Coordinates of C-alpha atoms in Angstrom, one line a residue:
Chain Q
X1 CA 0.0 0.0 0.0
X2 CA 1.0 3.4 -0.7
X3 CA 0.6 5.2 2.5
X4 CA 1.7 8.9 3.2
X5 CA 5.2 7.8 4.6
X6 CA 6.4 6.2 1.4
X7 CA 5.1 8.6 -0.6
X8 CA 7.0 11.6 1.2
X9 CA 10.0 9.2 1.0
X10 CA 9.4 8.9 -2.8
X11 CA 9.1 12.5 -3.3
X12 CA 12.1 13.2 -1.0
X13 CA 13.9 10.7 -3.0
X14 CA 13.5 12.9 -6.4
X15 CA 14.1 16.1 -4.7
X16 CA 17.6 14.8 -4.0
X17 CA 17.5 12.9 -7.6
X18 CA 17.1 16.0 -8.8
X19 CA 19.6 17.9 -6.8
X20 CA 22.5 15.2 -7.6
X21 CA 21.9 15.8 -11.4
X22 CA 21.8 19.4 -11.1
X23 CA 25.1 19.5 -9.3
X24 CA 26.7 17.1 -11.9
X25 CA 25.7 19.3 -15.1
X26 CA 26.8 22.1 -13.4
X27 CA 29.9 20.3 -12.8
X28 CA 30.0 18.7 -16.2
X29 CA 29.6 22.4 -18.0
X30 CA 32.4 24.1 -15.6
X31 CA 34.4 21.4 -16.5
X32 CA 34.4 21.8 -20.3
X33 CA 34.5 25.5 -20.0
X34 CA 37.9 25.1 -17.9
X35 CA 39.4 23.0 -20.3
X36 CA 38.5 25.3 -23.3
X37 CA 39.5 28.7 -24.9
X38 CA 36.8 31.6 -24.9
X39 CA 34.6 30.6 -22.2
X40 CA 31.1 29.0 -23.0
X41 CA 31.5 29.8 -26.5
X42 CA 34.7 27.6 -26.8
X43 CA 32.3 24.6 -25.8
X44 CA 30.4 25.0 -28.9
X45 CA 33.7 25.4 -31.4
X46 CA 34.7 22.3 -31.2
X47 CA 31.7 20.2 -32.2
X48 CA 31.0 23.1 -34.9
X49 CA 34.3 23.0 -36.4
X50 CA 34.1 19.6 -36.5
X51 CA 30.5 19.4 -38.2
X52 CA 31.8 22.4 -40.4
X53 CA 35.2 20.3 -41.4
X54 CA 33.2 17.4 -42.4
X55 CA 30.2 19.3 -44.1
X56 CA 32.8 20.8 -46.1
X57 CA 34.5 17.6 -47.5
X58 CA 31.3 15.7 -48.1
X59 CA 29.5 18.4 -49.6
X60 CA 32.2 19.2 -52.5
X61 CA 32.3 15.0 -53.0
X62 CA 28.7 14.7 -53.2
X63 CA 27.2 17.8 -54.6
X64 CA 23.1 18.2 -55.3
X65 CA 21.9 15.3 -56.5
X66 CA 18.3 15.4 -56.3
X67 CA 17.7 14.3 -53.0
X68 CA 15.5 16.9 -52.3
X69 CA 16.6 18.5 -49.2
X70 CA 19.7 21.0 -48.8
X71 CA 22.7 19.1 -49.3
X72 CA 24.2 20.7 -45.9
X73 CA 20.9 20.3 -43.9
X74 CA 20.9 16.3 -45.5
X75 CA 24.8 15.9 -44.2
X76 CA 24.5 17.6 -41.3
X77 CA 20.9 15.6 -40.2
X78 CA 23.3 12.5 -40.1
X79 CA 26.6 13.7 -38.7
X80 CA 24.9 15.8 -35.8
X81 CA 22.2 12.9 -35.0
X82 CA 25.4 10.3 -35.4
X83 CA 28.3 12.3 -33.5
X84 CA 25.3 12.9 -30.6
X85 CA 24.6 9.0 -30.8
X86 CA 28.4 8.0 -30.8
X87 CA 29.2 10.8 -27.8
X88 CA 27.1 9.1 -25.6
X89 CA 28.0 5.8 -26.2
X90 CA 31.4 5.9 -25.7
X91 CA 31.0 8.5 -22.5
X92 CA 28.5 5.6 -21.3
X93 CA 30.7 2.6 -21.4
X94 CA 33.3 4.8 -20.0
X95 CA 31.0 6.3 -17.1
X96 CA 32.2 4.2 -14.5
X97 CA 35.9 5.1 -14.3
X98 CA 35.5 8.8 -15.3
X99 CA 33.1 9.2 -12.1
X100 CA 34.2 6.8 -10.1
X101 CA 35.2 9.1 -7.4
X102 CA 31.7 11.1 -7.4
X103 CA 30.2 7.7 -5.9
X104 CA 32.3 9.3 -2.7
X105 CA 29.3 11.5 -2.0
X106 CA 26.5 9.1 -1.2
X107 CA 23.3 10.8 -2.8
X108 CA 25.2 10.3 -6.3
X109 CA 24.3 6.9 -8.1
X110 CA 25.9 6.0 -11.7
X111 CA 22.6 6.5 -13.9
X112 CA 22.8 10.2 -12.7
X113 CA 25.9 11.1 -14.2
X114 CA 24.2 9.3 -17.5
X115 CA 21.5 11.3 -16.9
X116 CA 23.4 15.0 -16.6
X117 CA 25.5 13.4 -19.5
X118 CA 22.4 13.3 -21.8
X119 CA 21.3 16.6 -20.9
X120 CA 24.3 17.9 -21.6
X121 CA 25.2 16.5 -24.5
X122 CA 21.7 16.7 -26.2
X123 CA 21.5 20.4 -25.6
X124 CA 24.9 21.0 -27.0
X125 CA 24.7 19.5 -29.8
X126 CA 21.0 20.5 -30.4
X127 CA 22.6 24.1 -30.0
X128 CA 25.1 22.9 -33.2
X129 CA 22.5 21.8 -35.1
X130 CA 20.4 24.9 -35.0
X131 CA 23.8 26.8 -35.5
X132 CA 23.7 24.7 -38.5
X133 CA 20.4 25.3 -39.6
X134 CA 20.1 29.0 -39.6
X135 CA 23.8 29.4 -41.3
X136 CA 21.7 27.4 -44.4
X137 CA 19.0 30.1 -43.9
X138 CA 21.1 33.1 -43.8
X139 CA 22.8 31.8 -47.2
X140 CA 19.4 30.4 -49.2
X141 CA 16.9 32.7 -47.4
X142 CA 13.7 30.1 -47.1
X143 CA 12.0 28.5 -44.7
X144 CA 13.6 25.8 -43.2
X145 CA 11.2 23.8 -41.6
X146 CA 8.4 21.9 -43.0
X147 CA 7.7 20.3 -39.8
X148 CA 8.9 21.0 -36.1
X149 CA 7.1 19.1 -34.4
X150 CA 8.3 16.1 -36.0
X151 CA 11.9 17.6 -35.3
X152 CA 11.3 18.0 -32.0
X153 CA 9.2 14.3 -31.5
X154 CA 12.5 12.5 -33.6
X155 CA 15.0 14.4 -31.8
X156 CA 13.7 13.5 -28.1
X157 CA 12.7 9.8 -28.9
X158 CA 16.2 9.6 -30.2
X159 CA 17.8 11.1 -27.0
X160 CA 15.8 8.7 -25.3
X161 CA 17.4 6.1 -26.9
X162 CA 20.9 7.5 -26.7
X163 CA 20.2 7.6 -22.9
X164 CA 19.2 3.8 -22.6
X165 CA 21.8 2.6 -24.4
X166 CA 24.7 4.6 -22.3
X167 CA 22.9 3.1 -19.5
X168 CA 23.3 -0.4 -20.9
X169 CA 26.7 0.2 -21.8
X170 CA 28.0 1.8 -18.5
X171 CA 26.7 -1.8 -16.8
X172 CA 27.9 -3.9 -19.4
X173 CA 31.5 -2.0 -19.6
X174 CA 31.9 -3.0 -15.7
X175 CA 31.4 -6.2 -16.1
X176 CA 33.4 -6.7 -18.9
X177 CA 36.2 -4.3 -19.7
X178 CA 36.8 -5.5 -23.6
X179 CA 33.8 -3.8 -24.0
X180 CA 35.2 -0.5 -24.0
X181 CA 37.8 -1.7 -26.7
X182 CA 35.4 -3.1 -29.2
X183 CA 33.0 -0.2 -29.1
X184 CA 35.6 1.7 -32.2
X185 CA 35.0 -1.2 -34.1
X186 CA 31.2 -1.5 -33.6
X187 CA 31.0 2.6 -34.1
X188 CA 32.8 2.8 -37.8
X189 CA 31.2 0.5 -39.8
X190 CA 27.9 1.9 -37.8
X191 CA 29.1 5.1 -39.7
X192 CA 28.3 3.7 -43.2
X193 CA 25.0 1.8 -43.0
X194 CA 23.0 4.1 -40.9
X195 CA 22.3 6.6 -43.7
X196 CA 24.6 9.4 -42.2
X197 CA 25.8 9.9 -46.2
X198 CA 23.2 8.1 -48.0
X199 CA 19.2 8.4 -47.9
X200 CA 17.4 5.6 -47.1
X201 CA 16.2 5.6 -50.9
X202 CA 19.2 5.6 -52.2
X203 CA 20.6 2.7 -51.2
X204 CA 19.1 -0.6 -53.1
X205 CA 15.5 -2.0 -52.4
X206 CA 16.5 -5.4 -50.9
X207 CA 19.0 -3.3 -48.1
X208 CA 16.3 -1.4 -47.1
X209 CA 14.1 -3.1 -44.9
X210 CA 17.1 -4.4 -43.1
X211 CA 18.6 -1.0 -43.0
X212 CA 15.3 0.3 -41.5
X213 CA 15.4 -1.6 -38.2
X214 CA 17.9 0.7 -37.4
X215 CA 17.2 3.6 -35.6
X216 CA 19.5 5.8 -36.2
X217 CA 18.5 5.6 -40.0
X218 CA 15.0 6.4 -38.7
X219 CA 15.8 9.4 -36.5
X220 CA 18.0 10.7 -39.3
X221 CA 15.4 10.2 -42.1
X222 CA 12.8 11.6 -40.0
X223 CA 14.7 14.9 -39.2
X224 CA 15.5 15.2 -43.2
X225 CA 11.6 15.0 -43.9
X226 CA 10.5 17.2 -41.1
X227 CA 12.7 20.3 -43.2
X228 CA 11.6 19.4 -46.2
X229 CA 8.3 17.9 -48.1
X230 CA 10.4 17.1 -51.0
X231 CA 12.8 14.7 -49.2
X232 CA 10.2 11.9 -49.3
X233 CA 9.9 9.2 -46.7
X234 CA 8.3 5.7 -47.3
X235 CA 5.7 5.6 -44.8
X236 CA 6.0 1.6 -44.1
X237 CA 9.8 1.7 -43.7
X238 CA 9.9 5.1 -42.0
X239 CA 7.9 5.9 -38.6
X240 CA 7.9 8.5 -35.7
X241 CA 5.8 5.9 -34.1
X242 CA 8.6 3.1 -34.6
X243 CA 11.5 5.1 -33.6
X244 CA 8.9 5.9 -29.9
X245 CA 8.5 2.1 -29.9
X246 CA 11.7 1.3 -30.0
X247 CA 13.2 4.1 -27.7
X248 CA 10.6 3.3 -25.0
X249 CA 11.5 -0.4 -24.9
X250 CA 15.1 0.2 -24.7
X251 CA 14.6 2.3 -21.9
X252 CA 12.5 0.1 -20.0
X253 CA 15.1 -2.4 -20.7
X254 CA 18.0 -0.4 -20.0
X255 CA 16.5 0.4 -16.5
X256 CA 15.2 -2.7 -15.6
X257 CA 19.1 -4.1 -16.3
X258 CA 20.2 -1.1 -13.9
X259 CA 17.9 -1.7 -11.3
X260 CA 19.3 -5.1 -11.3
X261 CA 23.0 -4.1 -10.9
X262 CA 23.3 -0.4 -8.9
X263 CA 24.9 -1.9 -5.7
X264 CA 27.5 -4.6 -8.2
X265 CA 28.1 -1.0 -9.7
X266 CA 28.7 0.4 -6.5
X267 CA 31.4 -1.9 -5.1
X268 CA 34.4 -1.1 -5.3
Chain X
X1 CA 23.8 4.4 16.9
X2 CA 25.5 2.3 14.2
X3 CA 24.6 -1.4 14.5
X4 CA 27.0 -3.5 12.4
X5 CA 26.1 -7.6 11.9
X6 CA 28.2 -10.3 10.1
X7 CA 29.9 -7.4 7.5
X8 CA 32.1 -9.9 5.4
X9 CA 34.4 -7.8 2.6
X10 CA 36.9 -9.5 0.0
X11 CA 38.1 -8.2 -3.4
X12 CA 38.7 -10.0 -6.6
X13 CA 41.9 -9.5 -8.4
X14 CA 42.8 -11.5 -11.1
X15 CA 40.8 -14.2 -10.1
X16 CA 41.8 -14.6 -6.8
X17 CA 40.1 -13.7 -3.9
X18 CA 41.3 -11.7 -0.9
X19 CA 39.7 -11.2 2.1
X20 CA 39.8 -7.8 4.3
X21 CA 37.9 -8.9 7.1
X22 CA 35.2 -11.3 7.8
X23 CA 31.5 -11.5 10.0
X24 CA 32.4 -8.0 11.4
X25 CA 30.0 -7.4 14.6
X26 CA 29.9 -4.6 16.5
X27 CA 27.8 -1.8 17.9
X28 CA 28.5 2.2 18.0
X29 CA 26.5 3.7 20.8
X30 CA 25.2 6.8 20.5
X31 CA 27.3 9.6 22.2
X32 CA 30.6 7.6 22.3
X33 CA 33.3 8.2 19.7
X34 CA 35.9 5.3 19.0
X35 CA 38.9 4.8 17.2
X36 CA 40.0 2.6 14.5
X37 CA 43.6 1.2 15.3
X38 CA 45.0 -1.3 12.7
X39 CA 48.4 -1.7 11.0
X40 CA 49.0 -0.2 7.5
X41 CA 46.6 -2.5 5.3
X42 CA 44.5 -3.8 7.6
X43 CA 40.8 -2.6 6.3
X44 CA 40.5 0.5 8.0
X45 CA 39.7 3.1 5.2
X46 CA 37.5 -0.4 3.8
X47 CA 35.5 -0.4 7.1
X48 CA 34.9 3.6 7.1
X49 CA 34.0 3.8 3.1
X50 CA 31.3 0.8 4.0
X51 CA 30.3 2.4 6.9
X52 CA 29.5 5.6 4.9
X53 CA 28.1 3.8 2.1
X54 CA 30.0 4.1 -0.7
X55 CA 31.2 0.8 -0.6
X56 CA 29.3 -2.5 -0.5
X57 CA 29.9 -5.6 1.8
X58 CA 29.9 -9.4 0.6
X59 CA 27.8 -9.6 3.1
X60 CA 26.5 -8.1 6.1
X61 CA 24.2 -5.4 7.3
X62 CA 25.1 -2.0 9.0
X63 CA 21.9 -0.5 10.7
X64 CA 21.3 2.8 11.8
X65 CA 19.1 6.1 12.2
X66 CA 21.6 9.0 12.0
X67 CA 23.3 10.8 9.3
X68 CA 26.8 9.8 8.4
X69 CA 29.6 12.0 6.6
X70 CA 31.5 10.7 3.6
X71 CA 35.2 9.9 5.2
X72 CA 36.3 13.6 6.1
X73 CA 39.5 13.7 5.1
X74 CA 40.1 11.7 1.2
X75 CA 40.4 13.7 -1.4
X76 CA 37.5 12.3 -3.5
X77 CA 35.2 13.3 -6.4
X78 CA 37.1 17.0 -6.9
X79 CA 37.7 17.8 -10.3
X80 CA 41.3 18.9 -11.0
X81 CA 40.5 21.2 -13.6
X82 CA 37.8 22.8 -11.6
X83 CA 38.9 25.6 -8.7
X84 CA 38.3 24.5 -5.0
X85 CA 35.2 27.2 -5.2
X86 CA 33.6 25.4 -7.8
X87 CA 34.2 21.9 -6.3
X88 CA 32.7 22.9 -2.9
X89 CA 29.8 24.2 -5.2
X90 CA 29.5 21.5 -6.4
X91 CA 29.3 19.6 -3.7
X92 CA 27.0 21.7 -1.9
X93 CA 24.6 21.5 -4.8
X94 CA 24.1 17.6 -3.9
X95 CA 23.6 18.4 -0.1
X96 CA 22.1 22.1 -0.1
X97 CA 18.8 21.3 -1.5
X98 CA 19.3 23.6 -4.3
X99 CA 19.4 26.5 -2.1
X100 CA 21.1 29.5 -3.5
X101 CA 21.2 31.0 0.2
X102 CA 22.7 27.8 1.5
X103 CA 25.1 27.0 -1.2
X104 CA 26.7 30.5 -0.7
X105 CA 27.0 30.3 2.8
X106 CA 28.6 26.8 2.5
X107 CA 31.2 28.8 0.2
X108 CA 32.1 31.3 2.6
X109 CA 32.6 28.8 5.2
X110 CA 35.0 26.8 3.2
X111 CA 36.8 29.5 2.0
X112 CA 37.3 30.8 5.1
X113 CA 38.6 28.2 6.7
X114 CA 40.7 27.2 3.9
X115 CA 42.4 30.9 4.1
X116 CA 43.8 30.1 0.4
X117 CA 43.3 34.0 -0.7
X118 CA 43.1 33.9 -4.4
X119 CA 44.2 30.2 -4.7
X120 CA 40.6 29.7 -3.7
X121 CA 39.9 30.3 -7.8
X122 CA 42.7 28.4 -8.8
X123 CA 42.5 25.1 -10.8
X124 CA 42.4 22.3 -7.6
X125 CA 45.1 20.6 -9.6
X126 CA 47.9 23.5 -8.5
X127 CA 47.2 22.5 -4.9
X128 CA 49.9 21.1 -2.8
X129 CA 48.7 18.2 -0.5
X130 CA 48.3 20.7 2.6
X131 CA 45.7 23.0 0.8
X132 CA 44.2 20.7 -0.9
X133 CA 43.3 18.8 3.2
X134 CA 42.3 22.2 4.1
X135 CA 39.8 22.6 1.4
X136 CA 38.4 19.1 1.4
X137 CA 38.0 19.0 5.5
X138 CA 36.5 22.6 5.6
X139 CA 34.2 21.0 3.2
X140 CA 33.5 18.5 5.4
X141 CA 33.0 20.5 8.3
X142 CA 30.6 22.7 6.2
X143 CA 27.8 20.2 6.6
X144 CA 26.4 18.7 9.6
X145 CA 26.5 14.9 10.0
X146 CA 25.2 12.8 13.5
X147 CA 28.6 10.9 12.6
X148 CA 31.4 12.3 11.0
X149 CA 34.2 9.3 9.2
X150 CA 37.5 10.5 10.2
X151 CA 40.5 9.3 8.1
X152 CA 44.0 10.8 8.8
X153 CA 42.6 14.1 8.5
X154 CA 45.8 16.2 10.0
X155 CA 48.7 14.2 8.2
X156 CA 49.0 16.7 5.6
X157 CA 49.4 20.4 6.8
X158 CA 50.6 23.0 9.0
X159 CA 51.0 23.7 12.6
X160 CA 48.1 26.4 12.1
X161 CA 45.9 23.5 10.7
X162 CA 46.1 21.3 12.6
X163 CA 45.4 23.4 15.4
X164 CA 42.5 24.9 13.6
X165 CA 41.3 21.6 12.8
X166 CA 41.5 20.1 16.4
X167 CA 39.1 23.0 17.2
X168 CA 36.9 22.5 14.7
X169 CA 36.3 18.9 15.9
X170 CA 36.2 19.8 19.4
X171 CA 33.2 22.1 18.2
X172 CA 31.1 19.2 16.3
X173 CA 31.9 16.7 19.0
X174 CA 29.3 18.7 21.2
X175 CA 26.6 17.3 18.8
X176 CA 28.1 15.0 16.7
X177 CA 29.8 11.4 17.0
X178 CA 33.2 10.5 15.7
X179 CA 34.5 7.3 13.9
X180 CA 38.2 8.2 13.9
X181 CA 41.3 6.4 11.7
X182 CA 44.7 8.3 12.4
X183 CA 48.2 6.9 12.7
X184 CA 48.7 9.7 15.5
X185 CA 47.8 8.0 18.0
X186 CA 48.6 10.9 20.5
X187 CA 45.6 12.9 18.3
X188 CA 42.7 10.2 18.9
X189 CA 42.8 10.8 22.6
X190 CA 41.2 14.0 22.2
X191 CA 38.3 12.6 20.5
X192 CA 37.8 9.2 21.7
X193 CA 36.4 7.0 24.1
X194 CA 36.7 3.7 23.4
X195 CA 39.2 1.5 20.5
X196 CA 38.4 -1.1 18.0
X197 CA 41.1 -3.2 16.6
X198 CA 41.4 -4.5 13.9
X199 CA 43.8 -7.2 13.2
X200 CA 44.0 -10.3 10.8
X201 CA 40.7 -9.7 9.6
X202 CA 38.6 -10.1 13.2
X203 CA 37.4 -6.5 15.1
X204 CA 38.9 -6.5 19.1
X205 CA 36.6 -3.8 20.9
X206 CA 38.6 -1.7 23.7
X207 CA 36.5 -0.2 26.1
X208 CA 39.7 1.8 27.2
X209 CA 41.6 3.8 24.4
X210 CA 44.6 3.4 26.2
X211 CA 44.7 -0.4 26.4
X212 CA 43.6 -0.7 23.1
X213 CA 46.6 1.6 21.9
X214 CA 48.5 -0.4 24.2
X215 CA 47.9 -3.5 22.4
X216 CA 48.1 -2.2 18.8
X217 CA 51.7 -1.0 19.3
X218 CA 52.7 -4.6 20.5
X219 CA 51.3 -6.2 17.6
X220 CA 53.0 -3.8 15.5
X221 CA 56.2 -5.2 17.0
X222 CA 55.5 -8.6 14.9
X223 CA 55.3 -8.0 10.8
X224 CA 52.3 -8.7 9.2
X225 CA 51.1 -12.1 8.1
X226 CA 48.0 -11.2 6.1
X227 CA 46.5 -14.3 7.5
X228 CA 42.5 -13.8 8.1
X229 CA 42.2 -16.4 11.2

């Protein structure tokens, strides 16, 4: 039974939830400020430069062809969606040993540093993207999105996502340490077949149901449809609901395999 | 009170398994303080980090109703990077309840006691091992704990801290209890009532400091045999 006692503990226990995560993004932005140039700005430079470096190449390589979306706003829908995904993987699997010594104040438990992580992360590079996005305006002068809302549904499922599987990763990386070593592998071929280069319809018809499990090539299609109704979308291999589906599970996975471990984590 | 029943710790290395001490049971009253005598190696700092929770037993439970400090003392959790002002934010920020009043106050304190003048902003990593105990136990003292963990706070720093210090303790002892490691064994009879020993892996409780200190020194005549019995 729920009686008033547990339920103050409850809400006591998110009060401090909430305190711990505040403290560790506060921590976690000081941090990258200190070990930049320029402040707060300097935080942004280096993801921007590196989208910018990138955008660059592939854009001169690849040129308009038809796909019907601004070729920047088509490279940078997959290398911002795929540099957020791959940030907080590897920080996940590497959670444990860069915070081991915040487990020295009690109220601080490992999924909070993956949580401050992801809201650190997804804001910073949302930032980017937007940076991005009005740079194309302020050079082709139209409107940019065709749908938001969509943007904003695709971006959040797939932070969602992101966020279960650092969780997953930061138990399974304790457990066993090679993880952390075959991650590279995993991430560069990752690279190739999740449509960060390549539209989903562009590749050839018996790849693409396969290729459509995944869902990064979701979130990244869906972000390229919601600027543009020209960059078309198969509804049956494409879906804002799937992409929910499959976020939602992984989370309840990814904190049911938590639950299961937080005092193994917690022993030193 | 802490109540401590059957605590059993070991560590895995390689394989192989090591244990630190084994079916632990004893009970803190409350109002008494007590030291911790061991040699070198022994479990000590094990026992305290379990006792404050950031460790976990094999097996065993440790019961009890009060508030205890993280060990006061080990530098832990500050980012080098970071200046001591911003650490102690930070760590205020977890305990403060998001106070902005509270936080501030937790500041000043800190930085008073510290007296590092405009080192206070410097990167924590620039420290030398005496500032860097006098930030880390002002931070400690900042916050009030039933039970504070005390390992080898004074080792590191000046006359002036450790007298400062030793007042500082005398202060919280009015309210607060003390679980006390420190190799000085002159220090601990400030604070202490009673000893527990622990040797090969068993706990001997003194109910006389001096005996217990008494005792320790002669087993330190012998080396070790990291033997648990």
């Amino acid at each position: 039974m729920l009686n008033k006692r547990r339920l103050d503990e409850i809400i006591e226990g998110f009060i401090i939830q909430r305190n711990v995560i505040s403290a560790l993004v506060y921590r976690e932005l000081k941090t990258r400020v200190s070990q930049v140039k320029f402040g707060i700005l300097g935080v942004f430079f280096g993801p921007l430069g590196v989208m910018l470096i990138f955008l660059l190449i592939f854009s001169i390589f690849k040129g308009d062809r038809g796909v019907g979306l601004n070729i920047f706003l088509f490279l940078a829908s997959g290398i911002v969606m795929f540099t957020f995904f791959q940030d907080l993987a590897v920080r996940g699997a590497n959670a444990m040993q860069a915070n081991e010594a915040l487990f020295f104040y009690r109220p601080v438990k490992p999924i909070d540093t993956i949580i401050a992580r992801t809201i650190v992360e997804s804001l910073l590079y949302l930032i980017v993207f937007f940076v991005i996005i009005l740079g194309v305006f302020l050079y082709k002068e139209e409107i940019i999105f065709y749908d938001f809302p969509l943007f904003v549904s695709a971006y959040l499922a797939f932070t969602i996502f992101c966020f279960s599987l650092g969780l997953v990763l930061m138990v399974a990386a304790h457990f066993y340490n090679w993880i952390l070593q075959i991650i590279p592998l995993f991430i560069r071929p990752l690279w190739l077949i999740s449509g960060v280069f390549v539209g989903l319809r562009q590749l050839p018809q018996w790849v693409r149901p396969y290729a459509s499990w995944n869902p990064l090539v979701q979130c990244i299609e869906l972000i390229r449809h919601s600027f543009s109704i020209n960059y078309i979308i198969e509804p049956t291999e494409v879906s804002i609901i799937y992409l929910w589906q499959f976020s939602l599970i992984s989370l309840f996975i990814s904190l049911w395999i938590y639950q299961n471990n937080e005092l193994v984590l917690l022993k030193r | 009170m802490i109540e401590v029943k059957g605590l059993t710790k070991s560590y895995l290395h390689k394989g192989k398994k090591s244990t630190v001490f084994k079916d632990l049971n004893f009970k803190i009253n409350t109002g008494e303080s007590v030291a911790l005598l061991g040699r070198n190696g022994a479990g000590k700092s094990t026992l305290l980090q379990i006792l404050g929770g950031i460790d976990q037993p094999d097996r065993g439970s440790i019961k009890t109703n009060k508030s205890i400090s993280w060990p006061v003392g080990l530098v832990g959790g500050f980012q080098g990077s970071l200046s001591a002002r911003e650490n102690v934010t930070f760590v205020s920020k977890i305990y403060a309840s998001n106070n902005k009043e509270i936080i501030e106050q937790k500041i000043r304190y800190v930085e008073e006691f510290a007296e590092l003048g405009k080192y206070f902003d410097r990167p924590f990593k620039t420290y030398s091992s005496g500032m860097r105990s006098r930030v880390t136990f002002g931070l400690s003292m900042a916050f009030d704990f039933d039970i504070y963990l005390i390992d080898e706070v004074t080792s590191a720093g000046d006359e002036r801290f450790r007298k400062r210090s030793r007042q500082i303790l005398e202060k919280k002892h009015e309210n607060s209890d003390f679980v006390m490691v420190d190799h000085n064994l002159w220090g601990l009879k400030f604070h202490c009532d009673r000893a527990l020993l622990l040797h090969n892996g068993r706990i001997i409780e003194f109910d006389n400091l001096e005996e217990g200190i008494k005792i320790h020194k002669k087993l330190l005549e012998k080396p070790a045999n990291h033997e648990i019995v």
